[in-house]
Tab-separated table of C-alpha atoms in Angstrom:
chain	number	residue	atom	x	y	z
A	1	LEU	CA	-3.578	0.800	-1.483
A	2	LEU	CA	-2.167	-2.072	0.570
A	3	LEU	CA	0.716	-1.175	2.910
A	4	TYR	CA	2.315	-3.562	5.420
A	5	GLY	CA	5.513	-3.601	7.378
A	6	HIS	CA	8.054	-6.045	5.948
A	7	ALA	CA	7.942	-8.153	9.130
A	8	SER	CA	4.227	-7.861	9.879
A	9	ALA	CA	2.654	-10.635	11.861
A	10	TYR	CA	-0.148	-10.485	9.303
A	11	MET	CA	1.756	-11.349	6.134
A	12	GLY	CA	-0.726	-14.076	5.402
A	13	ALA	CA	-3.493	-11.489	5.208
A	14	TYR	CA	-1.196	-9.266	3.098
A	15	ARG	CA	-0.561	-12.033	0.577
A	16	PHE	CA	-4.272	-12.966	0.417
A	17	LEU	CA	-5.365	-9.350	-0.104
A	18	ALA	CA	-2.563	-8.701	-2.635
A	19	ASP	CA	-3.723	-11.750	-4.634
A	20	HIS	CA	-7.486	-11.051	-4.445
A	21	LEU	CA	-8.137	-7.284	-4.315
A	22	PRO	CA	-8.880	-5.729	-7.690
A	23	ASN	CA	-7.147	-2.508	-8.713
A	24	ARG	CA	-4.726	-2.635	-5.825
A	25	GLU	CA	-1.272	-1.253	-5.350
A	26	VAL	CA	0.855	-3.098	-2.825
A	27	HIS	CA	3.941	-1.996	-0.911
A	28	LEU	CA	5.971	-3.390	1.946
A	29	LEU	CA	7.446	-0.768	4.235
A	30	PRO	CA	11.142	-1.304	4.837
A	31	PRO	CA	12.617	-2.465	8.147
A	32	THR	CA	12.620	-0.019	11.066
A	33	GLN	CA	14.042	0.223	14.516
A	34	TRP	CA	11.027	-1.544	16.058
A	35	GLY	CA	10.695	-4.275	13.460
A	36	GLY	CA	8.174	-2.558	11.233
A	37	HIS	CA	5.171	-2.737	13.599
A	38	PHE	CA	5.020	1.050	13.769
A	39	GLY	CA	6.040	1.650	10.160
A	40	PRO	CA	3.494	4.396	9.469
A	41	LEU	CA	4.590	6.294	12.600
A	42	GLU	CA	8.304	5.703	11.957
A	43	GLN	CA	8.153	6.447	8.236
A	44	PRO	CA	5.410	9.026	7.729
A	45	GLU	CA	7.103	10.619	4.704
A	46	LEU	CA	7.238	7.275	2.889
A	47	LEU	CA	3.639	6.530	3.790
A	48	ALA	CA	2.564	9.969	2.492
A	49	GLN	CA	4.515	9.372	-0.770
A	50	TYR	CA	2.684	6.082	-1.387
A	51	MET	CA	-0.693	7.618	-0.466
A	52	GLU	CA	-0.166	10.662	-2.674
A	53	ALA	CA	0.985	8.596	-5.677
A	54	PHE	CA	-1.963	6.267	-5.271
A	55	CYS	CA	-4.579	8.989	-4.879
A	56	CYS	CA	-3.199	11.341	-7.535
A	57	ALA	CA	-2.498	8.822	-10.283
A	58	GLU	CA	-4.159	9.552	-13.594
A	59	PRO	CA	-5.210	6.110	-14.809
A	60	ALA	CA	-5.837	7.139	-18.427
A	61	LEU	CA	-2.323	8.618	-18.749
A	62	THR	CA	-0.202	6.385	-16.552
A	63	GLY	CA	-1.903	3.048	-16.667
A	64	ALA	CA	-2.245	3.203	-12.867
A	65	PRO	CA	-5.086	1.394	-11.137
A	66	THR	CA	-8.457	3.172	-11.359
A	67	HIS	CA	-9.518	2.222	-7.813
A	68	GLY	CA	-13.015	1.304	-8.909
A	69	LEU	CA	-13.637	4.672	-10.557
A	70	GLU	CA	-13.877	3.500	-14.141
A	71	GLU	CA	-16.417	5.259	-16.284
A	72	THR	CA	-19.203	3.081	-17.672
A	73	ALA	CA	-20.707	3.568	-21.124
């Protein structure tokens, strides 16, 4: 799960990780009063939604990423 504020000073790292991490889910947190630097503190409900969806996804049923937990034969 890759979460960044929309105006993060580290968007280069965000783009690199989004392009290179396998089985990732990426989200940009929307703008906030303080420019997104404190997005997780300003938007805890949204952060919790993204985390819950990521952690609770059932890959076999939804096609969601398996987060490296694939079964091997």
